[in-house]
């Protein structure tokens, strides 16, 4: 069952050339305009309503057709039935019938592991959080769980290079992985990181998705693109979580939404369907509830 579900998710993020890429000038227009404008989200219509609205629906416009190629449409939703209200604010993520029970009530540190084979063996679904050092990983974990000690635990000396498992609501795991791309790390250290973390990605059956954190306050970085491409090539489902989106006056001249668009342009051609992405800020709390809802729909589908 788990394997079947994982395979289905893999299909949603398959790393294949897009058969007919849409014109570059139109890219992400709809998702950015709409998502930034929203201040609240709505759950999608129930199935009977969706069926009714389909009967009266107008033919899809060119723009809507394009939007569907960049949206993440979860299991249980027919792409034809997607409406603007179903898109989570600040993201390309469509909310489907599996979303729910998203809030974190309790979280406990379970263990630090040096190898994938040492990780907890109870098969609860898990999300791995990965990103460059200083991307804002600890800050985001703190915001998600609303408990400072959690991310501090994994920053303790000796635990930063380990796989740290946190059990949420006694039912699923947040997994804090070592940051990559330390400015002063030697090539040898990077290689060690790679083989260690790659072992986890390639062998962890209960991994629902990787949350790949990308700093939206700086232009796309090669190391992040390489990481995304490696995950894609290996069919590891991922969600791009853009951090520091509050930094609207970025020092290097480009705004977060421009950096995000540039990043997506650089990876878009590799995907048949674009992976889910979401804008967050640990300073303002932007994207927190939306990200938790997204995780809930992936998790609940996995669990069924
Ligand atoms: P980590 O090394 O990936 O765990 O990164 P940290 O969470 O320690 O954050 C690195 C730096 O970025 C710190 O100075 C944080 O205060 C800052 N930071 C993290 N998240 C945000 C954010 O959402 N907005 C802003 N403006 N700064 C952030």
mmCIF file of C-alpha atoms and ligand atoms in Angstrom:
data_model
loop_
_atom_site.group_PDB
_atom_site.id
_atom_site.type_symbol
_atom_site.label_atom_id
_atom_site.label_comp_id
_atom_site.label_asym_id
_atom_site.label_seq_id
_atom_site.Cartn_x
_atom_site.Cartn_y
_atom_site.Cartn_z
ATOM 1 C CA UNK A 1 0.000 0.000 0.000
ATOM 2 C CA UNK A 2 2.713 2.463 0.989
ATOM 3 C CA UNK A 3 4.715 1.720 -2.074
ATOM 4 C CA UNK A 4 1.677 2.100 -4.302
ATOM 5 C CA UNK A 5 0.930 5.500 -2.822
ATOM 6 C CA UNK A 6 4.478 6.630 -3.198
ATOM 7 C CA UNK A 7 4.485 5.588 -6.808
ATOM 8 C CA UNK A 8 1.329 7.570 -7.422
ATOM 9 C CA UNK A 9 2.949 10.640 -5.921
ATOM 10 C CA UNK A 10 6.014 10.073 -8.002
ATOM 11 C CA UNK A 11 3.862 10.330 -11.064
ATOM 12 C CA UNK A 12 2.756 13.753 -9.913
ATOM 13 C CA UNK A 13 6.262 15.119 -9.890
ATOM 14 C CA UNK A 14 7.747 13.097 -12.676
ATOM 15 C CA UNK A 15 11.016 14.344 -13.985
ATOM 16 C CA UNK A 16 10.257 14.253 -17.668
ATOM 17 C CA UNK A 17 10.556 16.802 -20.421
ATOM 18 C CA UNK A 18 7.376 18.774 -20.805
ATOM 19 C CA UNK A 19 5.778 17.776 -24.125
ATOM 20 C CA UNK A 20 4.837 21.307 -25.158
ATOM 21 C CA UNK A 21 6.267 23.961 -22.887
ATOM 22 C CA UNK A 22 4.084 27.055 -22.606
ATOM 23 C CA UNK A 23 5.429 30.399 -23.829
ATOM 24 C CA UNK A 24 7.953 31.867 -21.380
ATOM 25 C CA UNK A 25 6.403 35.291 -21.291
ATOM 26 C CA UNK A 26 3.225 33.927 -19.737
ATOM 27 C CA UNK A 27 4.904 31.971 -16.990
ATOM 28 C CA UNK A 28 3.315 31.907 -13.532
ATOM 29 C CA UNK A 29 1.184 34.962 -14.213
ATOM 30 C CA UNK A 30 -1.989 33.446 -12.911
ATOM 31 C CA UNK A 31 -0.589 31.750 -9.865
ATOM 32 C CA UNK A 32 1.293 34.827 -8.676
ATOM 33 C CA UNK A 33 -1.495 37.339 -9.301
ATOM 34 C CA UNK A 34 -4.148 35.216 -7.731
ATOM 35 C CA UNK A 35 -2.257 33.789 -4.822
ATOM 36 C CA UNK A 36 -0.782 37.042 -3.581
ATOM 37 C CA UNK A 37 -4.162 38.705 -3.781
ATOM 38 C CA UNK A 38 -5.868 36.121 -1.567
ATOM 39 C CA UNK A 39 -6.042 36.658 2.159
ATOM 40 C CA UNK A 40 -8.008 33.557 3.076
ATOM 41 C CA UNK A 41 -8.383 30.110 1.628
ATOM 42 C CA UNK A 42 -11.407 27.952 1.102
ATOM 43 C CA UNK A 43 -11.649 24.224 1.131
ATOM 44 C CA UNK A 44 -12.518 22.789 -2.241
ATOM 45 C CA UNK A 45 -16.083 22.057 -3.130
ATOM 46 C CA UNK A 46 -17.397 18.649 -2.208
ATOM 47 C CA UNK A 47 -17.576 16.142 -5.025
ATOM 48 C CA UNK A 48 -21.272 16.535 -5.920
ATOM 49 C CA UNK A 49 -20.864 20.314 -6.202
ATOM 50 C CA UNK A 50 -17.815 19.901 -8.365
ATOM 51 C CA UNK A 51 -19.762 17.631 -10.657
ATOM 52 C CA UNK A 52 -22.557 20.198 -10.877
ATOM 53 C CA UNK A 53 -20.204 23.052 -11.645
ATOM 54 C CA UNK A 54 -18.575 21.023 -14.371
ATOM 55 C CA UNK A 55 -21.876 20.740 -16.199
ATOM 56 C CA UNK A 56 -22.183 24.527 -16.516
ATOM 57 C CA UNK A 57 -18.511 25.312 -16.977
ATOM 58 C CA UNK A 58 -17.295 27.524 -19.804
ATOM 59 C CA UNK A 59 -14.540 26.213 -22.079
ATOM 60 C CA UNK A 60 -11.110 26.756 -20.523
ATOM 61 C CA UNK A 61 -9.291 29.898 -21.582
ATOM 62 C CA UNK A 62 -5.725 29.739 -22.861
ATOM 63 C CA UNK A 63 -4.597 31.305 -19.583
ATOM 64 C CA UNK A 64 -6.449 28.766 -17.453
ATOM 65 C CA UNK A 65 -5.058 25.957 -19.562
ATOM 66 C CA UNK A 66 -1.565 27.277 -18.962
ATOM 67 C CA UNK A 67 -2.223 27.637 -15.232
ATOM 68 C CA UNK A 68 -3.082 23.972 -15.042
ATOM 69 C CA UNK A 69 0.359 23.024 -16.311
ATOM 70 C CA UNK A 70 2.026 24.866 -13.415
ATOM 71 C CA UNK A 71 -0.411 23.951 -10.658
ATOM 72 C CA UNK A 72 0.032 21.030 -8.298
ATOM 73 C CA UNK A 73 -3.233 19.129 -8.489
ATOM 74 C CA UNK A 74 -3.430 16.570 -5.664
ATOM 75 C CA UNK A 75 -5.037 13.130 -5.765
ATOM 76 C CA UNK A 76 -8.815 13.288 -5.666
ATOM 77 C CA UNK A 77 -9.084 16.432 -7.814
ATOM 78 C CA UNK A 78 -9.814 16.432 -11.505
ATOM 79 C CA UNK A 79 -7.642 19.154 -13.125
ATOM 80 C CA UNK A 80 -10.714 20.180 -15.111
ATOM 81 C CA UNK A 81 -12.519 21.068 -11.873
ATOM 82 C CA UNK A 82 -9.873 23.380 -10.400
ATOM 83 C CA UNK A 83 -11.124 26.853 -9.529
ATOM 84 C CA UNK A 84 -9.138 29.837 -8.267
ATOM 85 C CA UNK A 85 -10.579 29.401 -4.762
ATOM 86 C CA UNK A 86 -8.984 25.976 -4.483
ATOM 87 C CA UNK A 87 -5.443 27.346 -4.836
ATOM 88 C CA UNK A 88 -3.628 27.914 -1.551
ATOM 89 C CA UNK A 89 -2.489 31.537 -1.144
ATOM 90 C CA UNK A 90 1.129 32.197 -2.112
ATOM 91 C CA UNK A 91 1.560 28.848 -3.822
ATOM 92 C CA UNK A 92 0.703 26.732 -6.860
ATOM 93 C CA UNK A 93 -0.960 24.135 -4.629
ATOM 94 C CA UNK A 94 -4.531 23.066 -5.194
ATOM 95 C CA UNK A 95 -6.339 21.963 -2.065
ATOM 96 C CA UNK A 96 -8.179 18.673 -2.449
ATOM 97 C CA UNK A 97 -10.499 16.427 -0.474
ATOM 98 C CA UNK A 98 -7.685 14.851 1.566
ATOM 99 C CA UNK A 99 -6.784 18.130 3.334
ATOM 100 C CA UNK A 100 -7.706 18.431 7.006
ATOM 101 C CA UNK A 101 -6.504 18.021 10.612
ATOM 102 C CA UNK A 102 -3.469 20.095 9.794
ATOM 103 C CA UNK A 103 -2.609 21.798 13.095
ATOM 104 C CA UNK A 104 0.235 20.567 15.264
ATOM 105 C CA UNK A 105 -0.885 19.820 18.825
ATOM 106 C CA UNK A 106 2.176 18.081 20.170
ATOM 107 C CA UNK A 107 5.665 17.330 19.007
ATOM 108 C CA UNK A 108 8.397 15.263 20.584
ATOM 109 C CA UNK A 109 11.983 14.619 19.655
ATOM 110 C CA UNK A 110 12.394 10.900 19.015
ATOM 111 C CA UNK A 111 15.942 10.222 17.901
ATOM 112 C CA UNK A 112 18.986 11.221 15.896
ATOM 113 C CA UNK A 113 20.241 8.679 13.381
ATOM 114 C CA UNK A 114 23.519 8.410 11.548
ATOM 115 C CA UNK A 115 22.194 6.179 8.780
ATOM 116 C CA UNK A 116 18.866 5.602 7.051
ATOM 117 C CA UNK A 117 18.760 2.081 8.468
ATOM 118 C CA UNK A 118 18.887 3.498 12.019
ATOM 119 C CA UNK A 119 15.786 5.692 11.565
ATOM 120 C CA UNK A 120 12.507 4.810 13.368
ATOM 121 C CA UNK A 121 10.924 1.705 11.877
ATOM 122 C CA UNK A 122 7.232 2.250 12.589
ATOM 123 C CA UNK A 123 6.304 3.294 9.033
ATOM 124 C CA UNK A 124 4.533 6.487 10.049
ATOM 125 C CA UNK A 125 4.581 8.957 7.134
ATOM 126 C CA UNK A 126 7.321 11.565 7.202
ATOM 127 C CA UNK A 127 8.408 14.822 5.599
ATOM 128 C CA UNK A 128 12.101 15.622 5.377
ATOM 129 C CA UNK A 129 13.178 19.251 5.610
ATOM 130 C CA UNK A 130 16.246 20.063 3.605
ATOM 131 C CA UNK A 131 18.080 23.206 2.563
ATOM 132 C CA UNK A 132 21.263 25.173 2.387
ATOM 133 C CA UNK A 133 22.800 26.212 5.662
ATOM 134 C CA UNK A 134 21.269 29.543 6.776
ATOM 135 C CA UNK A 135 18.211 29.107 4.521
ATOM 136 C CA UNK A 136 15.953 29.497 7.573
ATOM 137 C CA UNK A 137 15.303 25.825 8.328
ATOM 138 C CA UNK A 138 15.372 26.102 12.134
ATOM 139 C CA UNK A 139 13.231 29.229 12.021
ATOM 140 C CA UNK A 140 10.658 27.519 9.816
ATOM 141 C CA UNK A 141 10.522 24.421 12.025
ATOM 142 C CA UNK A 142 10.005 26.679 15.048
ATOM 143 C CA UNK A 143 7.161 28.455 13.288
ATOM 144 C CA UNK A 144 5.532 25.202 12.189
ATOM 145 C CA UNK A 145 5.629 23.519 15.582
ATOM 146 C CA UNK A 146 5.504 26.743 17.668
ATOM 147 C CA UNK A 147 8.081 25.329 20.009
ATOM 148 C CA UNK A 148 11.609 26.699 20.047
ATOM 149 C CA UNK A 149 13.303 23.742 21.685
ATOM 150 C CA UNK A 150 12.584 21.498 18.741
ATOM 151 C CA UNK A 151 14.827 23.143 16.184
ATOM 152 C CA UNK A 152 17.343 23.946 18.902
ATOM 153 C CA UNK A 153 17.611 20.228 19.621
ATOM 154 C CA UNK A 154 18.804 19.514 16.126
ATOM 155 C CA UNK A 155 21.243 22.456 16.225
ATOM 156 C CA UNK A 156 23.070 20.993 19.217
ATOM 157 C CA UNK A 157 26.693 20.132 18.474
ATOM 158 C CA UNK A 158 26.891 16.570 17.256
ATOM 159 C CA UNK A 159 23.322 16.499 15.958
ATOM 160 C CA UNK A 160 23.664 18.876 13.024
ATOM 161 C CA UNK A 161 25.027 16.120 10.794
ATOM 162 C CA UNK A 162 22.400 13.571 11.796
ATOM 163 C CA UNK A 163 18.885 12.696 10.668
ATOM 164 C CA UNK A 164 16.656 14.053 13.449
ATOM 165 C CA UNK A 165 13.129 12.643 13.811
ATOM 166 C CA UNK A 166 10.348 14.605 15.527
ATOM 167 C CA UNK A 167 7.017 12.879 16.076
ATOM 168 C CA UNK A 168 4.016 15.138 15.509
ATOM 169 C CA UNK A 169 0.598 14.410 17.068
ATOM 170 C CA UNK A 170 1.867 10.859 17.610
ATOM 171 C CA UNK A 171 1.079 10.159 13.968
ATOM 172 C CA UNK A 172 3.681 11.570 11.554
ATOM 173 C CA UNK A 173 7.268 12.764 11.489
ATOM 174 C CA UNK A 174 9.084 15.957 10.643
ATOM 175 C CA UNK A 175 12.630 14.975 9.770
ATOM 176 C CA UNK A 176 15.348 17.575 10.075
ATOM 177 C CA UNK A 177 18.194 16.777 7.692
ATOM 178 C CA UNK A 178 21.682 18.309 7.760
ATOM 179 C CA UNK A 179 22.005 21.596 5.891
ATOM 180 C CA UNK A 180 24.110 21.540 2.749
ATOM 181 C CA UNK A 181 26.541 23.983 1.189
ATOM 182 C CA UNK A 182 28.351 25.289 4.222
ATOM 183 C CA UNK A 183 30.446 28.160 2.915
ATOM 184 C CA UNK A 184 33.602 26.759 4.470
ATOM 185 C CA UNK A 185 32.930 23.076 3.895
ATOM 186 C CA UNK A 186 35.583 21.258 1.951
ATOM 187 C CA UNK A 187 34.684 19.188 -1.097
ATOM 188 C CA UNK A 188 35.243 16.098 0.991
ATOM 189 C CA UNK A 189 32.726 17.237 3.570
ATOM 190 C CA UNK A 190 30.162 17.881 0.844
ATOM 191 C CA UNK A 191 30.683 14.433 -0.611
ATOM 192 C CA UNK A 192 30.202 12.878 2.790
ATOM 193 C CA UNK A 193 26.986 14.809 3.234
ATOM 194 C CA UNK A 194 25.780 13.634 -0.152
ATOM 195 C CA UNK A 195 26.279 9.941 0.370
ATOM 196 C CA UNK A 196 24.822 10.112 3.873
ATOM 197 C CA UNK A 197 21.702 11.997 2.855
ATOM 198 C CA UNK A 198 21.306 10.226 -0.469
ATOM 199 C CA UNK A 199 21.158 6.927 1.425
ATOM 200 C CA UNK A 200 18.215 8.285 3.374
ATOM 201 C CA UNK A 201 16.328 9.532 0.301
ATOM 202 C CA UNK A 202 16.817 6.386 -1.711
ATOM 203 C CA UNK A 203 15.941 3.926 1.039
ATOM 204 C CA UNK A 204 13.274 5.536 3.162
ATOM 205 C CA UNK A 205 9.965 3.926 2.232
ATOM 206 C CA UNK A 206 7.888 6.116 4.573
ATOM 207 C CA UNK A 207 9.169 9.389 3.094
ATOM 208 C CA UNK A 208 6.100 11.151 1.716
ATOM 209 C CA UNK A 209 7.930 14.196 0.398
ATOM 210 C CA UNK A 210 10.989 16.360 0.818
ATOM 211 C CA UNK A 211 10.430 20.011 1.704
ATOM 212 C CA UNK A 212 13.290 21.667 -0.141
ATOM 213 C CA UNK A 213 13.838 25.094 1.380
ATOM 214 C CA UNK A 214 14.977 27.828 -0.988
ATOM 215 C CA UNK A 215 15.962 31.337 0.177
ATOM 216 C CA UNK A 216 13.739 33.680 -1.828
ATOM 217 C CA UNK A 217 15.729 36.747 -0.821
ATOM 218 C CA UNK A 218 18.636 35.805 -3.083
ATOM 219 C CA UNK A 219 18.818 34.832 -6.790
ATOM 220 C CA UNK A 220 18.717 31.100 -7.635
ATOM 221 C CA UNK A 221 21.805 29.290 -6.342
ATOM 222 C CA UNK A 222 23.447 26.501 -8.302
ATOM 223 C CA UNK A 223 23.670 24.250 -5.257
ATOM 224 C CA UNK A 224 19.869 24.452 -4.740
ATOM 225 C CA UNK A 225 19.206 23.791 -8.413
ATOM 226 C CA UNK A 226 21.554 20.808 -8.326
ATOM 227 C CA UNK A 227 19.776 19.451 -5.260
ATOM 228 C CA UNK A 228 16.326 19.889 -6.840
ATOM 229 C CA UNK A 229 17.491 18.215 -10.019
ATOM 230 C CA UNK A 230 19.016 15.312 -8.138
ATOM 231 C CA UNK A 231 15.785 14.722 -6.217
ATOM 232 C CA UNK A 232 13.791 14.987 -9.427
ATOM 233 C CA UNK A 233 16.019 12.582 -11.318
ATOM 234 C CA UNK A 234 15.611 10.080 -8.495
ATOM 235 C CA UNK A 235 11.835 10.483 -8.394
ATOM 236 C CA UNK A 236 11.805 11.753 -4.826
ATOM 237 C CA UNK A 237 8.599 13.780 -4.389
ATOM 238 C CA UNK A 238 9.360 17.329 -3.271
ATOM 239 C CA UNK A 239 7.771 20.624 -2.393
ATOM 240 C CA UNK A 240 9.719 23.848 -2.837
ATOM 241 C CA UNK A 241 9.308 25.942 0.283
ATOM 242 C CA UNK A 242 10.540 29.465 -0.405
ATOM 243 C CA UNK A 243 11.781 31.126 2.796
ATOM 244 C CA UNK A 244 12.312 34.786 3.814
ATOM 245 C CA UNK A 245 9.538 36.023 1.545
ATOM 246 C CA UNK A 246 9.040 39.007 3.860
ATOM 247 C CA UNK A 247 12.303 40.501 2.595
ATOM 248 C CA UNK A 248 10.572 42.548 -0.058
ATOM 249 C CA UNK A 249 13.455 44.996 -0.369
ATOM 250 C CA UNK A 250 16.153 42.472 -0.997
ATOM 251 C CA UNK A 251 19.630 43.921 -0.863
ATOM 252 C CA UNK A 252 20.720 42.339 -4.138
ATOM 253 C CA UNK A 253 18.087 44.178 -6.150
ATOM 254 C CA UNK A 254 15.616 41.392 -6.981
ATOM 255 C CA UNK A 255 12.429 40.866 -5.016
ATOM 256 C CA UNK A 256 11.495 37.432 -3.604
ATOM 257 C CA UNK A 257 8.741 36.915 -6.167
ATOM 258 C CA UNK A 258 11.237 37.634 -8.970
ATOM 259 C CA UNK A 259 13.802 35.253 -7.476
ATOM 260 C CA UNK A 260 11.109 32.600 -7.111
ATOM 261 C CA UNK A 261 10.052 33.019 -10.715
ATOM 262 C CA UNK A 262 13.665 32.811 -11.895
ATOM 263 C CA UNK A 263 14.164 29.624 -9.871
ATOM 264 C CA UNK A 264 11.048 28.040 -11.317
ATOM 265 C CA UNK A 265 12.063 28.997 -14.846
ATOM 266 C CA UNK A 266 15.363 27.217 -14.339
ATOM 267 C CA UNK A 267 13.800 23.950 -13.258
ATOM 268 C CA UNK A 268 10.430 24.032 -15.039
ATOM 269 C CA UNK A 269 11.543 22.426 -18.250
ATOM 270 C CA UNK A 270 12.544 19.287 -16.386
ATOM 271 C CA UNK A 271 9.053 18.483 -15.139
ATOM 272 C CA UNK A 272 5.966 17.142 -16.797
ATOM 273 C CA UNK A 273 3.994 18.648 -13.936
ATOM 274 C CA UNK A 274 5.522 21.343 -11.780
ATOM 275 C CA UNK A 275 6.249 20.290 -8.185
ATOM 276 C CA UNK A 276 4.261 22.074 -5.495
ATOM 277 C CA UNK A 277 5.785 25.328 -4.225
ATOM 278 C CA UNK A 278 4.828 27.758 -1.483
ATOM 279 C CA UNK A 279 6.017 31.125 -0.174
ATOM 280 C CA UNK A 280 6.771 31.391 3.561
ATOM 281 C CA UNK A 281 8.199 33.776 6.113
ATOM 282 C CA UNK A 282 9.185 32.867 9.633
ATOM 283 C CA UNK A 283 9.020 36.546 10.550
ATOM 284 C CA UNK A 284 5.417 37.186 9.513
ATOM 285 C CA UNK A 285 4.098 33.599 9.596
ATOM 286 C CA UNK A 286 3.257 33.790 5.887
ATOM 287 C CA UNK A 287 2.460 30.373 4.454
ATOM 288 C CA UNK A 288 2.503 28.493 7.761
ATOM 289 C CA UNK A 289 -1.111 27.326 7.837
ATOM 290 C CA UNK A 290 -1.116 26.756 4.091
ATOM 291 C CA UNK A 291 1.981 24.583 4.267
ATOM 292 C CA UNK A 292 0.444 22.530 7.092
ATOM 293 C CA UNK A 293 -2.707 22.034 5.023
ATOM 294 C CA UNK A 294 -0.635 20.891 2.077
ATOM 295 C CA UNK A 295 1.220 18.403 4.281
ATOM 296 C CA UNK A 296 -2.112 17.153 5.610
ATOM 297 C CA UNK A 297 -3.420 16.333 2.176
ATOM 298 C CA UNK A 298 -0.260 14.478 1.174
ATOM 299 C CA UNK A 299 -0.253 12.617 4.477
ATOM 300 C CA UNK A 300 -3.928 11.701 4.541
ATOM 301 C CA UNK A 301 -3.769 10.384 1.022
ATOM 302 C CA UNK A 302 -0.708 8.339 1.965
ATOM 303 C CA UNK A 303 -2.429 7.012 5.095
ATOM 304 C CA UNK A 304 -5.617 5.829 3.448
HETATM 305 P P1 LIG B 1 19.235 27.470 9.273
HETATM 306 O O1 LIG B 1 20.734 27.517 9.341
HETATM 307 O O2 LIG B 1 18.771 27.024 7.933
HETATM 308 O O3 LIG B 1 18.604 26.693 10.396
HETATM 309 O O4 LIG B 1 18.729 28.999 9.375
HETATM 310 P P2 LIG B 1 18.140 29.820 10.610
HETATM 311 O O5 LIG B 1 16.731 29.453 10.878
HETATM 312 O O6 LIG B 1 19.098 29.747 11.741
HETATM 313 O O7 LIG B 1 18.114 31.292 9.970
HETATM 314 C C1 LIG B 1 19.274 31.872 9.402
HETATM 315 C C2 LIG B 1 19.130 33.407 9.453
HETATM 316 O O8 LIG B 1 18.056 33.811 8.619
HETATM 317 C C3 LIG B 1 18.825 33.941 10.845
HETATM 318 O O9 LIG B 1 19.500 35.165 10.999
HETATM 319 C C4 LIG B 1 17.323 34.146 10.819
HETATM 320 O O10 LIG B 1 16.909 35.160 11.696
HETATM 321 C C5 LIG B 1 17.084 34.543 9.364
HETATM 322 N N1 LIG B 1 15.749 34.140 8.899
HETATM 323 C C6 LIG B 1 15.226 32.908 8.949
HETATM 324 N N2 LIG B 1 13.983 32.886 8.427
HETATM 325 C C7 LIG B 1 13.707 34.155 8.056
HETATM 326 C C8 LIG B 1 12.564 34.788 7.452
HETATM 327 O O11 LIG B 1 11.532 34.168 7.145
HETATM 328 N N3 LIG B 1 12.662 36.131 7.185
HETATM 329 C C9 LIG B 1 13.779 36.843 7.486
HETATM 330 N N4 LIG B 1 13.760 38.141 7.196
HETATM 331 N N5 LIG B 1 14.865 36.278 8.049
HETATM 332 C C10 LIG B 1 14.842 34.951 8.345
#
